[in-house]
XYZ file of C-alpha atoms in Angstrom:
297
model
C -0.032 0.077 0.024
C 1.528 3.518 -0.841
C 0.253 6.783 0.766
C 1.356 10.091 -0.968
C 2.167 11.760 2.428
C 0.466 11.723 6.091
C -1.068 15.056 5.598
C -2.483 14.554 2.002
C -4.127 11.467 3.558
C -5.728 12.861 6.228
C -7.349 15.256 4.051
C -8.176 12.783 1.268
C -9.975 10.297 4.019
C -11.945 13.956 5.147
C -12.993 14.437 1.731
C -13.808 10.624 0.940
C -15.694 10.115 4.426
C -17.443 13.529 3.872
C -18.664 11.865 0.011
C -19.902 8.632 1.535
C -21.810 10.096 4.742
C -23.280 12.753 2.241
C -23.969 12.118 -1.231
C -23.048 7.819 -1.311
C -25.352 5.189 -0.518
C -23.941 2.259 1.339
C -20.952 2.958 2.669
C -18.115 3.986 0.578
C -20.551 4.115 -2.503
C -19.812 0.391 -3.220
C -21.352 -3.322 -2.442
C -20.556 -6.769 -1.360
C -21.627 -7.852 -4.555
C -19.455 -6.757 -7.938
C -22.335 -5.726 -9.842
C -22.950 -7.576 -13.397
C -20.188 -10.078 -12.350
C -22.691 -12.777 -13.911
C -23.341 -13.680 -17.575
C -24.571 -16.148 -19.379
C -25.185 -19.334 -18.046
C -26.248 -17.616 -14.790
C -29.309 -20.607 -13.891
C -27.436 -23.570 -15.607
C -25.219 -25.825 -13.530
C -23.258 -28.772 -15.196
C -23.392 -32.328 -13.839
C -22.392 -33.500 -10.766
C -18.500 -32.669 -9.764
C -15.973 -30.013 -8.924
C -15.328 -26.962 -11.300
C -13.114 -24.035 -11.698
C -14.329 -20.787 -12.377
C -12.344 -17.481 -12.718
C -13.830 -14.315 -13.084
C -11.585 -11.236 -14.401
C -12.641 -7.471 -14.153
C -11.443 -4.329 -15.022
C -13.348 -1.043 -13.562
C -12.806 2.324 -13.869
C -15.131 5.377 -12.995
C -14.259 9.117 -12.798
C -17.408 10.607 -11.793
C -19.087 10.582 -8.074
C -22.602 11.211 -8.472
C -24.980 12.709 -6.168
C -28.813 12.059 -5.553
C -29.944 13.773 -8.550
C -27.888 11.686 -10.707
C -25.313 14.543 -11.365
C -21.568 14.480 -10.836
C -20.438 16.180 -8.224
C -17.614 18.805 -8.532
C -14.368 16.840 -7.410
C -11.815 15.461 -9.016
C -12.203 11.438 -8.860
C -10.294 8.274 -10.244
C -11.617 4.909 -8.973
C -9.077 2.180 -10.896
C -9.840 -1.582 -9.869
C -8.387 -4.625 -11.161
C -10.060 -8.190 -9.833
C -9.143 -11.885 -10.036
C -11.698 -13.950 -8.442
C -11.154 -17.698 -8.397
C -14.461 -19.812 -7.262
C -14.711 -23.196 -6.617
C -18.289 -24.984 -7.687
C -18.810 -28.166 -6.028
C -22.229 -29.912 -7.761
C -23.434 -32.520 -5.549
C -25.132 -35.749 -6.465
C -27.781 -34.981 -3.593
C -31.062 -33.662 -4.247
C -33.536 -31.580 -1.755
C -36.952 -30.242 -2.648
C -36.147 -31.397 -6.010
C -33.452 -29.504 -6.420
C -29.736 -30.714 -6.863
C -28.005 -29.256 -3.981
C -24.781 -27.456 -4.790
C -21.847 -25.234 -2.741
C -19.395 -22.289 -3.945
C -16.743 -20.307 -2.563
C -15.090 -17.404 -4.318
C -12.481 -15.342 -2.719
C -11.281 -12.277 -4.538
C -7.916 -10.872 -5.654
C -8.068 -7.228 -5.801
C -5.682 -3.887 -6.833
C -7.628 -0.755 -6.220
C -6.296 3.147 -7.102
C -8.305 5.777 -5.679
C -8.039 9.516 -6.033
C -9.658 12.390 -4.521
C -8.922 15.693 -5.867
C -5.134 14.533 -6.434
C -4.768 12.955 -3.202
C -4.183 9.248 -3.793
C -4.006 5.921 -2.381
C -3.312 2.008 -3.924
C -3.549 -1.176 -2.075
C -3.898 -4.766 -3.185
C -4.403 -8.002 -1.627
C -7.200 -10.525 -0.886
C -11.022 -9.164 -0.701
C -14.183 -10.577 1.165
C -14.793 -14.325 0.858
C -18.122 -15.237 -0.812
C -20.032 -18.594 0.232
C -22.643 -20.367 -1.713
C -25.299 -22.468 -0.909
C -28.212 -23.227 -3.332
C -30.542 -25.784 -5.288
C -30.531 -26.052 -8.996
C -33.228 -27.193 -11.295
C -33.148 -28.514 -14.810
C -36.917 -28.180 -15.884
C -36.121 -29.023 -19.824
C -33.234 -29.273 -21.938
C -33.584 -25.391 -22.540
C -34.654 -23.776 -19.332
C -32.537 -23.942 -16.011
C -33.178 -21.977 -12.363
C -31.357 -22.096 -9.347
C -32.239 -20.479 -5.807
C -30.003 -19.973 -2.550
C -28.397 -17.390 -0.722
C -24.496 -16.148 -0.221
C -22.956 -15.304 2.834
C -20.061 -12.851 2.547
C -17.580 -12.905 5.122
C -15.439 -9.885 6.126
C -11.860 -11.538 5.177
C -10.293 -8.754 3.180
C -8.138 -5.528 5.116
C -9.910 -2.601 5.870
C -9.074 0.668 7.609
C -11.340 3.430 8.179
C -8.815 6.146 7.579
C -8.123 4.848 4.247
C -9.091 5.861 1.082
C -8.511 2.454 -0.787
C -10.071 -0.356 1.331
C -10.047 -4.100 -0.232
C -12.618 -4.949 2.780
C -15.747 -4.380 3.291
C -15.594 -4.409 7.660
C -19.272 -5.990 7.662
C -20.925 -9.078 7.272
C -23.908 -9.471 4.278
C -26.100 -12.372 3.349
C -27.434 -12.255 0.225
C -30.808 -14.267 -1.249
C -30.471 -15.274 -4.880
C -32.911 -16.516 -7.510
C -31.427 -17.207 -10.887
C -32.805 -18.761 -14.376
C -31.420 -19.340 -17.942
C -33.020 -20.109 -21.130
C -30.244 -21.901 -23.539
C -30.408 -22.600 -27.263
C -27.277 -22.789 -29.486
C -29.258 -22.138 -32.561
C -31.605 -19.223 -31.062
C -32.671 -17.271 -27.957
C -30.422 -17.184 -24.917
C -31.699 -15.290 -21.784
C -30.411 -15.330 -18.251
C -31.035 -13.284 -15.168
C -29.866 -13.555 -11.655
C -32.298 -11.705 -8.919
C -30.294 -10.579 -6.078
C -31.331 -9.324 -2.419
C -28.819 -8.224 0.455
C -28.860 -7.345 3.924
C -26.065 -5.699 5.226
C -24.919 -5.583 8.796
C -23.455 -3.149 10.933
C -19.602 -1.829 9.960
C -18.451 -1.909 13.891
C -15.788 0.442 13.333
C -17.812 3.141 12.065
C -21.101 2.295 13.311
C -22.491 2.613 9.584
C -24.757 0.120 8.443
C -25.579 -0.144 4.594
C -29.421 -0.277 3.430
C -30.793 -3.028 1.838
C -30.210 -3.645 -1.938
C -32.118 -5.449 -4.854
C -29.877 -5.932 -7.995
C -29.879 -8.189 -10.555
C -27.258 -9.324 -13.612
C -28.981 -10.186 -17.248
C -27.901 -11.218 -20.369
C -29.970 -11.773 -23.446
C -28.071 -12.976 -26.906
C -28.506 -15.450 -29.775
C -27.070 -18.601 -30.716
C -25.168 -17.645 -34.095
C -23.456 -20.963 -33.983
C -23.547 -24.018 -32.357
C -20.420 -22.747 -29.844
C -21.155 -18.733 -30.071
C -23.532 -16.808 -28.412
C -23.387 -12.834 -29.120
C -25.837 -10.269 -27.287
C -25.848 -7.915 -24.498
C -25.372 -7.666 -20.517
C -25.307 -5.623 -17.676
C -27.118 -5.103 -14.235
C -29.529 -2.887 -12.587
C -29.367 -1.957 -8.899
C -31.801 -0.167 -6.645
C -31.320 0.309 -2.892
C -34.451 -0.120 -0.940
C -33.633 1.121 2.317
C -31.470 4.151 3.795
C -27.976 3.762 5.542
C -28.028 4.220 8.937
C -25.324 5.841 11.556
C -25.561 5.307 15.060
C -28.881 3.675 14.443
C -30.249 6.701 12.617
C -31.330 6.359 8.945
C -29.780 9.149 6.541
C -30.997 7.839 3.189
C -28.726 7.773 0.633
C -30.388 5.270 -1.163
C -28.401 4.703 -4.496
C -29.298 3.435 -8.084
C -27.615 2.443 -11.579
C -28.353 0.486 -14.814
C -25.494 -0.744 -16.923
C -25.458 -2.012 -20.651
C -23.399 -3.376 -23.396
C -21.606 -5.771 -25.231
C -21.641 -9.697 -24.401
C -20.188 -12.971 -26.098
C -20.265 -16.476 -25.184
C -17.815 -19.482 -26.446
C -18.663 -22.561 -25.698
C -16.395 -25.919 -26.620
C -19.680 -27.898 -25.974
C -16.816 -30.360 -24.101
C -17.252 -28.353 -20.614
C -15.249 -25.292 -21.344
C -16.788 -21.895 -22.231
C -15.408 -18.264 -21.942
C -17.511 -15.230 -21.669
C -16.391 -11.268 -22.428
C -18.532 -8.361 -21.490
C -18.493 -4.650 -21.589
C -20.877 -2.748 -19.519
C -21.499 0.783 -19.248
C -22.966 2.779 -16.069
C -26.221 5.255 -16.936
C -28.767 6.750 -14.534
C -26.559 6.540 -11.325
C -27.639 8.158 -8.608
C -25.477 8.517 -4.981
C -22.450 6.102 -6.671
C -19.545 5.952 -8.923
C -20.691 6.059 -12.419
C -17.993 4.102 -15.060
C -17.392 1.102 -16.995
C -16.856 -2.249 -16.576
C -14.538 -5.298 -18.697
C -15.765 -8.467 -17.410
C -14.322 -12.171 -18.296
C -15.921 -15.427 -16.788
C -14.089 -18.530 -17.992
C -14.379 -22.127 -16.573
C -12.039 -25.165 -17.435
C -13.251 -28.445 -16.756
C -10.403 -30.494 -14.872
């Protein structure tokens, strides 16, 4: 971690804290879940086995928007590079007619933040994401999954830092995902999520509850390739609280961009997506490039 000078850091932190408490939804203007992470095959699980997945993201933002969606008059820049290995275990057990599966994801984060010329960088392991869910195969084309995630605050955090790679609070997320898969036609996916965030004990700040969804819509142009669009929608449902007092600051955002998937038909697939954020309130506004891949053993 590198910091320019202690005095500059103190001023930058003061600016950041002002932004986070007066114009940013959720603490620091971010969320445990990386919005838009999923792409095609959100609700379609493979046969029983253990599968390594890799998510990679480059995110950049140079605007910090207020509650009206207007950019604040500050010099703001955020750059994040993330590589997130995920291990998925699809069991042969069925519960309530669904196939039980579990997963664990641990992101590796490289983060740079600058506010009015004062900057800080940090890199390391982020917050652990644990999943337990059931998958259903209704037909060769239609697949769904339902479950929940727990976000564990394993990432480094200091309330006086600009660049925190951990959020320092637990969160629980309910999930429903559905996929319509047709190699020669329409492919449509959606993953609906609802988050409950617990309090950050270091700041007595509790981020509000969040509803959001990832989506992808495409067309199978060959047996192996699907092209279309994807992104996410986000709406904060309840206000943030500081010392138990509701301070509002509800955020929202929408993102869309081109998306493509290659599926070998033998267990390997690779998806690429670029998404631009729009209609952003009380959060940073930027763009992201995503890669998602699975390599069978």
